């Protein structure tokens, strides 16, 4: 068995035991496939990790950069209280439309605001509002350092910031890479490491989404 097949089988084994069957989340994945969206949403176990992190910190306001078809948004929105808010930013109108439909079908539409546009244009407009307790950064990787900086600015002491896809099967080690996503990932890590406003770590992951990793940062008081 290939490493990838083994990681996937282990993900499936635990999912069967720890994650309840979920028609709304399955429907979100199916709707994305039907609409021709790339299947790059977080894995079910990762979606549940985001959900548990939001619950653990009692998050009331969550920011997401990169909505796709709304899969991770549904996981996050479900962790919010009835008056909680998820603001999720998406460049592609088609992705946002699929997401709005799936979020509505999942019954969390009243907690979720999908904003369409370039995240770097939308983020400044969020300044001045209530701070976000949790931010999930999962859009184009080349702008990750800027997204992270905005997430810190839009946070409060104790807020969490999670960044997806910081390992990409180890390609981030290639200092000579000209791939914008690799350059962006390396720049993100250097910036976060030097940022006195946060305390951060990276955990590598293997599973149904291959070999990747999550950066988790806590905003310091
Ligand atoms: N968080 C989603 C997956 C997001 S995939 C999930 O796990 O379910 C990344 C998304 O970021 C894509 O939908 C892509 O269109 C969007 N994106 C890419 N560049 C962007 C930008 N500059 N601003 C906002 N969204 C962007
Ligand atoms: C890609 C983007 C993602 O956010 C992800 O989780 C996996 C892959 C991509 O652009 O290839
Ligand atoms: Mg991702």
PDB file of C-alpha atoms and ligand atoms in Angstrom:
ATOM      1  CA  UNK A   1       0.000   0.000   0.000  1.00  0.00           C
ATOM      2  CA  UNK A   2       1.306   3.489  -0.796  1.00  0.00           C
ATOM      3  CA  UNK A   3       1.848   5.913   2.063  1.00  0.00           C
ATOM      4  CA  UNK A   4      -1.040   8.033   0.758  1.00  0.00           C
ATOM      5  CA  UNK A   5      -3.411   5.053   0.668  1.00  0.00           C
ATOM      6  CA  UNK A   6      -2.425   4.106   4.210  1.00  0.00           C
ATOM      7  CA  UNK A   7      -2.960   7.670   5.510  1.00  0.00           C
ATOM      8  CA  UNK A   8      -6.370   7.807   3.811  1.00  0.00           C
ATOM      9  CA  UNK A   9      -7.409   4.446   5.202  1.00  0.00           C
ATOM     10  CA  UNK A  10      -6.477   5.559   8.720  1.00  0.00           C
ATOM     11  CA  UNK A  11      -8.437   8.802   8.273  1.00  0.00           C
ATOM     12  CA  UNK A  12     -11.460   6.774   7.168  1.00  0.00           C
ATOM     13  CA  UNK A  13     -11.086   4.326  10.072  1.00  0.00           C
ATOM     14  CA  UNK A  14     -11.146   7.108  12.662  1.00  0.00           C
ATOM     15  CA  UNK A  15     -13.824   9.104  10.843  1.00  0.00           C
ATOM     16  CA  UNK A  16     -16.161   6.100  11.018  1.00  0.00           C
ATOM     17  CA  UNK A  17     -15.698   5.958  14.784  1.00  0.00           C
ATOM     18  CA  UNK A  18     -15.385   9.626  15.797  1.00  0.00           C
ATOM     19  CA  UNK A  19     -17.342  11.650  13.245  1.00  0.00           C
ATOM     20  CA  UNK A  20     -21.104  11.284  12.920  1.00  0.00           C
ATOM     21  CA  UNK A  21     -22.527  10.799   9.421  1.00  0.00           C
ATOM     22  CA  UNK A  22     -23.397  14.272   8.174  1.00  0.00           C
ATOM     23  CA  UNK A  23     -25.722  14.861   5.219  1.00  0.00           C
ATOM     24  CA  UNK A  24     -25.143  18.641   5.087  1.00  0.00           C
ATOM     25  CA  UNK A  25     -21.368  18.295   4.896  1.00  0.00           C
ATOM     26  CA  UNK A  26     -21.603  15.475   2.339  1.00  0.00           C
ATOM     27  CA  UNK A  27     -23.970  17.664   0.313  1.00  0.00           C
ATOM     28  CA  UNK A  28     -21.488  20.554   0.410  1.00  0.00           C
ATOM     29  CA  UNK A  29     -18.726  18.354  -1.009  1.00  0.00           C
ATOM     30  CA  UNK A  30     -21.112  16.946  -3.663  1.00  0.00           C
ATOM     31  CA  UNK A  31     -22.330  20.418  -4.650  1.00  0.00           C
ATOM     32  CA  UNK A  32     -18.739  21.578  -5.095  1.00  0.00           C
ATOM     33  CA  UNK A  33     -17.945  18.603  -7.315  1.00  0.00           C
ATOM     34  CA  UNK A  34     -21.142  19.108  -9.346  1.00  0.00           C
ATOM     35  CA  UNK A  35     -20.288  22.791  -9.878  1.00  0.00           C
ATOM     36  CA  UNK A  36     -16.727  21.977 -10.951  1.00  0.00           C
ATOM     37  CA  UNK A  37     -15.032  23.411  -7.856  1.00  0.00           C
ATOM     38  CA  UNK A  38     -11.645  21.910  -6.956  1.00  0.00           C
ATOM     39  CA  UNK A  39     -11.889  19.336  -4.142  1.00  0.00           C
ATOM     40  CA  UNK A  40      -9.460  21.205  -1.908  1.00  0.00           C
ATOM     41  CA  UNK A  41     -11.662  21.625   1.163  1.00  0.00           C
ATOM     42  CA  UNK A  42     -10.201  20.495   4.474  1.00  0.00           C
ATOM     43  CA  UNK A  43     -10.561  16.809   5.351  1.00  0.00           C
ATOM     44  CA  UNK A  44     -13.459  15.858   7.650  1.00  0.00           C
ATOM     45  CA  UNK A  45     -11.167  15.298  10.633  1.00  0.00           C
ATOM     46  CA  UNK A  46      -9.554  18.701  10.024  1.00  0.00           C
ATOM     47  CA  UNK A  47     -12.951  20.362   9.732  1.00  0.00           C
ATOM     48  CA  UNK A  48     -13.865  18.867  13.059  1.00  0.00           C
ATOM     49  CA  UNK A  49     -10.583  20.090  14.558  1.00  0.00           C
ATOM     50  CA  UNK A  50     -11.486  23.645  13.494  1.00  0.00           C
ATOM     51  CA  UNK A  51     -14.931  23.123  15.023  1.00  0.00           C
ATOM     52  CA  UNK A  52     -13.464  21.865  18.310  1.00  0.00           C
ATOM     53  CA  UNK A  53     -10.939  24.720  18.471  1.00  0.00           C
ATOM     54  CA  UNK A  54     -13.748  27.248  18.014  1.00  0.00           C
ATOM     55  CA  UNK A  55     -15.769  25.557  20.745  1.00  0.00           C
ATOM     56  CA  UNK A  56     -12.753  25.280  23.052  1.00  0.00           C
ATOM     57  CA  UNK A  57     -12.145  29.036  23.029  1.00  0.00           C
ATOM     58  CA  UNK A  58     -15.864  29.856  23.110  1.00  0.00           C
ATOM     59  CA  UNK A  59     -15.560  31.667  19.787  1.00  0.00           C
ATOM     60  CA  UNK A  60     -18.392  34.069  18.961  1.00  0.00           C
ATOM     61  CA  UNK A  61     -16.819  35.707  15.923  1.00  0.00           C
ATOM     62  CA  UNK A  62     -14.826  33.812  13.329  1.00  0.00           C
ATOM     63  CA  UNK A  63     -13.025  35.030  10.214  1.00  0.00           C
ATOM     64  CA  UNK A  64     -12.289  32.756   7.270  1.00  0.00           C
ATOM     65  CA  UNK A  65     -10.152  33.677   4.269  1.00  0.00           C
ATOM     66  CA  UNK A  66     -11.010  31.308   1.390  1.00  0.00           C
ATOM     67  CA  UNK A  67     -14.573  29.933   1.412  1.00  0.00           C
ATOM     68  CA  UNK A  68     -14.641  27.593  -1.608  1.00  0.00           C
ATOM     69  CA  UNK A  69     -17.982  25.724  -1.390  1.00  0.00           C
ATOM     70  CA  UNK A  70     -18.495  26.387   2.312  1.00  0.00           C
ATOM     71  CA  UNK A  71     -17.305  23.081   3.748  1.00  0.00           C
ATOM     72  CA  UNK A  72     -14.987  24.461   6.462  1.00  0.00           C
ATOM     73  CA  UNK A  73     -17.411  27.367   6.957  1.00  0.00           C
ATOM     74  CA  UNK A  74     -20.182  24.948   7.953  1.00  0.00           C
ATOM     75  CA  UNK A  75     -17.896  23.238  10.467  1.00  0.00           C
ATOM     76  CA  UNK A  76     -16.912  26.605  11.955  1.00  0.00           C
ATOM     77  CA  UNK A  77     -20.419  28.112  11.938  1.00  0.00           C
ATOM     78  CA  UNK A  78     -21.780  25.127  13.823  1.00  0.00           C
ATOM     79  CA  UNK A  79     -19.434  25.896  16.714  1.00  0.00           C
ATOM     80  CA  UNK A  80     -20.928  29.374  17.123  1.00  0.00           C
ATOM     81  CA  UNK A  81     -23.756  30.394  19.437  1.00  0.00           C
ATOM     82  CA  UNK A  82     -27.035  31.501  17.784  1.00  0.00           C
ATOM     83  CA  UNK A  83     -25.900  35.143  17.770  1.00  0.00           C
ATOM     84  CA  UNK A  84     -22.372  34.259  16.624  1.00  0.00           C
ATOM     85  CA  UNK A  85     -20.891  35.413  13.329  1.00  0.00           C
ATOM     86  CA  UNK A  86     -18.643  33.884  10.689  1.00  0.00           C
ATOM     87  CA  UNK A  87     -17.350  36.272   8.053  1.00  0.00           C
ATOM     88  CA  UNK A  88     -15.856  34.316   5.157  1.00  0.00           C
ATOM     89  CA  UNK A  89     -14.067  35.898   2.189  1.00  0.00           C
ATOM     90  CA  UNK A  90     -14.050  34.434  -1.314  1.00  0.00           C
ATOM     91  CA  UNK A  91     -12.661  35.726  -4.607  1.00  0.00           C
ATOM     92  CA  UNK A  92     -14.757  33.627  -7.003  1.00  0.00           C
ATOM     93  CA  UNK A  93     -18.461  34.513  -7.285  1.00  0.00           C
ATOM     94  CA  UNK A  94     -19.244  30.949  -8.372  1.00  0.00           C
ATOM     95  CA  UNK A  95     -17.594  29.500  -5.275  1.00  0.00           C
ATOM     96  CA  UNK A  96     -19.454  31.994  -3.093  1.00  0.00           C
ATOM     97  CA  UNK A  97     -22.777  31.055  -4.678  1.00  0.00           C
ATOM     98  CA  UNK A  98     -22.222  27.338  -4.040  1.00  0.00           C
ATOM     99  CA  UNK A  99     -21.141  28.182  -0.503  1.00  0.00           C
ATOM    100  CA  UNK A 100     -24.221  30.304   0.228  1.00  0.00           C
ATOM    101  CA  UNK A 101     -26.503  27.490  -0.958  1.00  0.00           C
ATOM    102  CA  UNK A 102     -24.707  24.825   1.068  1.00  0.00           C
ATOM    103  CA  UNK A 103     -24.495  27.025   4.162  1.00  0.00           C
ATOM    104  CA  UNK A 104     -28.257  27.668   3.919  1.00  0.00           C
ATOM    105  CA  UNK A 105     -28.988  23.942   3.502  1.00  0.00           C
ATOM    106  CA  UNK A 106     -26.855  23.259   6.581  1.00  0.00           C
ATOM    107  CA  UNK A 107     -29.121  25.626   8.545  1.00  0.00           C
ATOM    108  CA  UNK A 108     -26.425  28.121   9.564  1.00  0.00           C
ATOM    109  CA  UNK A 109     -27.059  30.923   7.056  1.00  0.00           C
ATOM    110  CA  UNK A 110     -28.099  33.402   9.751  1.00  0.00           C
ATOM    111  CA  UNK A 111     -24.619  33.129  11.319  1.00  0.00           C
ATOM    112  CA  UNK A 112     -22.589  33.350   8.097  1.00  0.00           C
ATOM    113  CA  UNK A 113     -21.715  36.259   5.858  1.00  0.00           C
ATOM    114  CA  UNK A 114     -19.971  35.347   2.599  1.00  0.00           C
ATOM    115  CA  UNK A 115     -18.197  38.379   1.158  1.00  0.00           C
ATOM    116  CA  UNK A 116     -17.034  38.253  -2.468  1.00  0.00           C
ATOM    117  CA  UNK A 117     -13.816  39.914  -3.557  1.00  0.00           C
ATOM    118  CA  UNK A 118     -10.051  39.843  -3.128  1.00  0.00           C
ATOM    119  CA  UNK A 119      -9.352  39.176   0.510  1.00  0.00           C
ATOM    120  CA  UNK A 120      -6.749  41.956   0.591  1.00  0.00           C
ATOM    121  CA  UNK A 121      -9.463  44.428  -0.480  1.00  0.00           C
ATOM    122  CA  UNK A 122     -12.068  43.084   1.948  1.00  0.00           C
ATOM    123  CA  UNK A 123      -9.938  42.683   5.091  1.00  0.00           C
ATOM    124  CA  UNK A 124      -9.314  46.437   5.664  1.00  0.00           C
ATOM    125  CA  UNK A 125     -13.082  46.988   5.660  1.00  0.00           C
ATOM    126  CA  UNK A 126     -13.449  44.651   8.637  1.00  0.00           C
ATOM    127  CA  UNK A 127     -11.287  46.917  10.797  1.00  0.00           C
ATOM    128  CA  UNK A 128     -13.137  48.817  13.484  1.00  0.00           C
ATOM    129  CA  UNK A 129     -15.651  46.049  14.085  1.00  0.00           C
ATOM    130  CA  UNK A 130     -15.676  43.624  17.000  1.00  0.00           C
ATOM    131  CA  UNK A 131     -12.515  41.501  17.063  1.00  0.00           C
ATOM    132  CA  UNK A 132     -12.462  37.931  15.751  1.00  0.00           C
ATOM    133  CA  UNK A 133     -11.834  35.144  18.249  1.00  0.00           C
ATOM    134  CA  UNK A 134     -10.617  32.715  15.590  1.00  0.00           C
ATOM    135  CA  UNK A 135      -9.293  33.210  12.069  1.00  0.00           C
ATOM    136  CA  UNK A 136      -8.841  30.438   9.504  1.00  0.00           C
ATOM    137  CA  UNK A 137      -6.586  31.401   6.605  1.00  0.00           C
ATOM    138  CA  UNK A 138      -7.020  29.104   3.602  1.00  0.00           C
ATOM    139  CA  UNK A 139      -6.948  31.065   0.321  1.00  0.00           C
ATOM    140  CA  UNK A 140      -4.078  31.797  -2.101  1.00  0.00           C
ATOM    141  CA  UNK A 141      -0.873  30.982  -0.266  1.00  0.00           C
ATOM    142  CA  UNK A 142       1.219  33.782  -1.778  1.00  0.00           C
ATOM    143  CA  UNK A 143      -0.551  36.391   0.341  1.00  0.00           C
ATOM    144  CA  UNK A 144      -0.470  34.413   3.572  1.00  0.00           C
ATOM    145  CA  UNK A 145       1.889  36.814   5.358  1.00  0.00           C
ATOM    146  CA  UNK A 146      -0.467  39.720   4.615  1.00  0.00           C
ATOM    147  CA  UNK A 147      -3.549  37.694   5.579  1.00  0.00           C
ATOM    148  CA  UNK A 148      -1.856  36.725   8.829  1.00  0.00           C
ATOM    149  CA  UNK A 149      -1.001  40.337   9.583  1.00  0.00           C
ATOM    150  CA  UNK A 150      -4.618  41.345   9.011  1.00  0.00           C
ATOM    151  CA  UNK A 151      -5.856  38.467  11.142  1.00  0.00           C
ATOM    152  CA  UNK A 152      -3.665  39.684  14.030  1.00  0.00           C
ATOM    153  CA  UNK A 153      -4.931  43.245  13.594  1.00  0.00           C
ATOM    154  CA  UNK A 154      -8.527  42.011  13.629  1.00  0.00           C
ATOM    155  CA  UNK A 155      -7.953  39.835  16.725  1.00  0.00           C
ATOM    156  CA  UNK A 156      -7.958  40.340  20.490  1.00  0.00           C
ATOM    157  CA  UNK A 157      -5.477  38.957  23.043  1.00  0.00           C
ATOM    158  CA  UNK A 158      -6.176  35.224  23.247  1.00  0.00           C
ATOM    159  CA  UNK A 159      -7.533  34.914  19.700  1.00  0.00           C
ATOM    160  CA  UNK A 160      -6.381  31.953  17.612  1.00  0.00           C
ATOM    161  CA  UNK A 161      -5.184  32.077  14.019  1.00  0.00           C
ATOM    162  CA  UNK A 162      -4.972  28.861  11.995  1.00  0.00           C
ATOM    163  CA  UNK A 163      -3.300  28.704   8.572  1.00  0.00           C
ATOM    164  CA  UNK A 164      -3.875  25.707   6.290  1.00  0.00           C
ATOM    165  CA  UNK A 165      -1.420  24.073   3.881  1.00  0.00           C
ATOM    166  CA  UNK A 166       1.908  25.251   5.257  1.00  0.00           C
ATOM    167  CA  UNK A 167       3.808  22.046   4.371  1.00  0.00           C
ATOM    168  CA  UNK A 168       2.587  20.970   0.907  1.00  0.00           C
ATOM    169  CA  UNK A 169       4.353  17.607   0.940  1.00  0.00           C
ATOM    170  CA  UNK A 170       7.550  19.271   2.094  1.00  0.00           C
ATOM    171  CA  UNK A 171       7.898  21.548  -0.923  1.00  0.00           C
ATOM    172  CA  UNK A 172       8.188  24.465   1.505  1.00  0.00           C
ATOM    173  CA  UNK A 173      11.770  23.355   2.259  1.00  0.00           C
ATOM    174  CA  UNK A 174      12.870  24.414  -1.232  1.00  0.00           C
ATOM    175  CA  UNK A 175      14.529  27.792  -0.652  1.00  0.00           C
ATOM    176  CA  UNK A 176      15.155  28.124  -4.412  1.00  0.00           C
ATOM    177  CA  UNK A 177      11.513  27.625  -5.369  1.00  0.00           C
ATOM    178  CA  UNK A 178       9.911  30.355  -7.442  1.00  0.00           C
ATOM    179  CA  UNK A 179       6.413  28.887  -6.912  1.00  0.00           C
ATOM    180  CA  UNK A 180       4.431  31.766  -5.415  1.00  0.00           C
ATOM    181  CA  UNK A 181       2.686  29.511  -2.911  1.00  0.00           C
ATOM    182  CA  UNK A 182       6.001  28.106  -1.635  1.00  0.00           C
ATOM    183  CA  UNK A 183       7.607  31.553  -1.466  1.00  0.00           C
ATOM    184  CA  UNK A 184       4.469  32.748   0.340  1.00  0.00           C
ATOM    185  CA  UNK A 185       4.534  29.915   2.842  1.00  0.00           C
ATOM    186  CA  UNK A 186       8.206  30.454   3.659  1.00  0.00           C
ATOM    187  CA  UNK A 187       7.650  34.197   4.023  1.00  0.00           C
ATOM    188  CA  UNK A 188       4.693  33.537   6.315  1.00  0.00           C
ATOM    189  CA  UNK A 189       6.768  31.367   8.653  1.00  0.00           C
ATOM    190  CA  UNK A 190       9.626  33.888   8.819  1.00  0.00           C
ATOM    191  CA  UNK A 191       7.175  36.699   9.566  1.00  0.00           C
ATOM    192  CA  UNK A 192       5.210  34.775  12.190  1.00  0.00           C
ATOM    193  CA  UNK A 193       8.418  33.692  13.911  1.00  0.00           C
ATOM    194  CA  UNK A 194       9.530  37.328  14.175  1.00  0.00           C
ATOM    195  CA  UNK A 195       6.087  38.626  15.193  1.00  0.00           C
ATOM    196  CA  UNK A 196       6.114  39.493  18.895  1.00  0.00           C
ATOM    197  CA  UNK A 197       2.312  39.770  18.912  1.00  0.00           C
ATOM    198  CA  UNK A 198       1.840  35.998  18.589  1.00  0.00           C
ATOM    199  CA  UNK A 199       3.034  32.631  19.865  1.00  0.00           C
ATOM    200  CA  UNK A 200       2.876  29.993  17.136  1.00  0.00           C
ATOM    201  CA  UNK A 201       3.617  26.432  16.141  1.00  0.00           C
ATOM    202  CA  UNK A 202       3.248  24.186  13.090  1.00  0.00           C
ATOM    203  CA  UNK A 203       1.978  20.625  13.142  1.00  0.00           C
ATOM    204  CA  UNK A 204       2.503  18.462  10.063  1.00  0.00           C
ATOM    205  CA  UNK A 205      -0.427  16.336   9.018  1.00  0.00           C
ATOM    206  CA  UNK A 206      -0.855  13.249   6.849  1.00  0.00           C
ATOM    207  CA  UNK A 207      -4.176  11.833   5.753  1.00  0.00           C
ATOM    208  CA  UNK A 208      -6.727  11.900   2.984  1.00  0.00           C
ATOM    209  CA  UNK A 209      -5.340  15.291   1.877  1.00  0.00           C
ATOM    210  CA  UNK A 210      -1.768  14.013   1.620  1.00  0.00           C
ATOM    211  CA  UNK A 211       1.165  15.438   3.588  1.00  0.00           C
ATOM    212  CA  UNK A 212       0.550  18.971   4.722  1.00  0.00           C
ATOM    213  CA  UNK A 213       0.443  21.059   7.891  1.00  0.00           C
ATOM    214  CA  UNK A 214      -1.393  23.580   9.994  1.00  0.00           C
ATOM    215  CA  UNK A 215       0.107  26.667  11.583  1.00  0.00           C
ATOM    216  CA  UNK A 216      -1.613  27.609  14.840  1.00  0.00           C
ATOM    217  CA  UNK A 217      -0.927  30.953  16.502  1.00  0.00           C
ATOM    218  CA  UNK A 218      -2.282  32.576  19.641  1.00  0.00           C
ATOM    219  CA  UNK A 219      -2.397  36.343  19.863  1.00  0.00           C
ATOM    220  CA  UNK A 220      -0.551  37.477  22.980  1.00  0.00           C
ATOM    221  CA  UNK A 221      -2.065  40.016  25.333  1.00  0.00           C
TER     222      UNK A 221
HETATM  223  N1  LIG B   1     -11.615  26.809   3.355  1.00  0.00           N
HETATM  224  C1  LIG B   1     -12.209  25.991   2.289  1.00  0.00           C
HETATM  225  C2  LIG B   1     -11.231  25.771   1.148  1.00  0.00           C
HETATM  226  C3  LIG B   1     -10.738  27.035   0.516  1.00  0.00           C
HETATM  227  S1  LIG B   1      -9.898  26.710  -1.024  1.00  0.00           S
HETATM  228  C4  LIG B   1     -12.591  24.648   2.903  1.00  0.00           C
HETATM  229  O1  LIG B   1     -11.725  24.039   3.559  1.00  0.00           O
HETATM  230  O2  LIG B   1     -13.729  24.202   2.710  1.00  0.00           O
HETATM  231  C5  LIG B   1      -9.237  28.296  -1.338  1.00  0.00           C
HETATM  232  C6  LIG B   1     -10.272  29.334  -1.788  1.00  0.00           C
HETATM  233  O3  LIG B   1      -9.633  30.608  -1.749  1.00  0.00           O
HETATM  234  C7  LIG B   1     -10.769  29.150  -3.220  1.00  0.00           C
HETATM  235  O4  LIG B   1     -12.184  29.094  -3.247  1.00  0.00           O
HETATM  236  C8  LIG B   1     -10.266  30.378  -3.950  1.00  0.00           C
HETATM  237  O5  LIG B   1     -11.143  30.872  -4.946  1.00  0.00           O
HETATM  238  C9  LIG B   1     -10.130  31.375  -2.811  1.00  0.00           C
HETATM  239  N2  LIG B   1      -9.206  32.474  -3.095  1.00  0.00           N
HETATM  240  C10 LIG B   1      -8.091  32.455  -3.856  1.00  0.00           C
HETATM  241  N3  LIG B   1      -7.513  33.656  -3.890  1.00  0.00           N
HETATM  242  C11 LIG B   1      -8.280  34.479  -3.124  1.00  0.00           C
HETATM  243  C12 LIG B   1      -8.212  35.864  -2.795  1.00  0.00           C
HETATM  244  N4  LIG B   1      -7.220  36.649  -3.241  1.00  0.00           N
HETATM  245  N5  LIG B   1      -9.173  36.366  -1.984  1.00  0.00           N
HETATM  246  C13 LIG B   1     -10.171  35.587  -1.517  1.00  0.00           C
HETATM  247  N6  LIG B   1     -10.286  34.272  -1.826  1.00  0.00           N
HETATM  248  C14 LIG B   1      -9.353  33.731  -2.617  1.00  0.00           C
HETATM  249  C1  LIG B   2      -4.845  23.955  -2.545  1.00  0.00           C
HETATM  250  C2  LIG B   2      -5.413  24.900  -1.717  1.00  0.00           C
HETATM  251  C3  LIG B   2      -5.867  24.529  -0.471  1.00  0.00           C
HETATM  252  O1  LIG B   2      -6.400  25.419   0.383  1.00  0.00           O
HETATM  253  C4  LIG B   2      -5.766  23.211  -0.051  1.00  0.00           C
HETATM  254  O2  LIG B   2      -6.237  22.881   1.171  1.00  0.00           O
HETATM  255  C5  LIG B   2      -5.224  22.263  -0.884  1.00  0.00           C
HETATM  256  C6  LIG B   2      -4.758  22.637  -2.149  1.00  0.00           C
HETATM  257  C7  LIG B   2      -4.347  24.331  -3.894  1.00  0.00           C
HETATM  258  O3  LIG B   2      -4.477  25.508  -4.258  1.00  0.00           O
HETATM  259  O4  LIG B   2      -3.834  23.463  -4.601  1.00  0.00           O
HETATM  260 MG1  LIG B   3      -6.501  24.516   2.420  1.00  0.00          MG
END
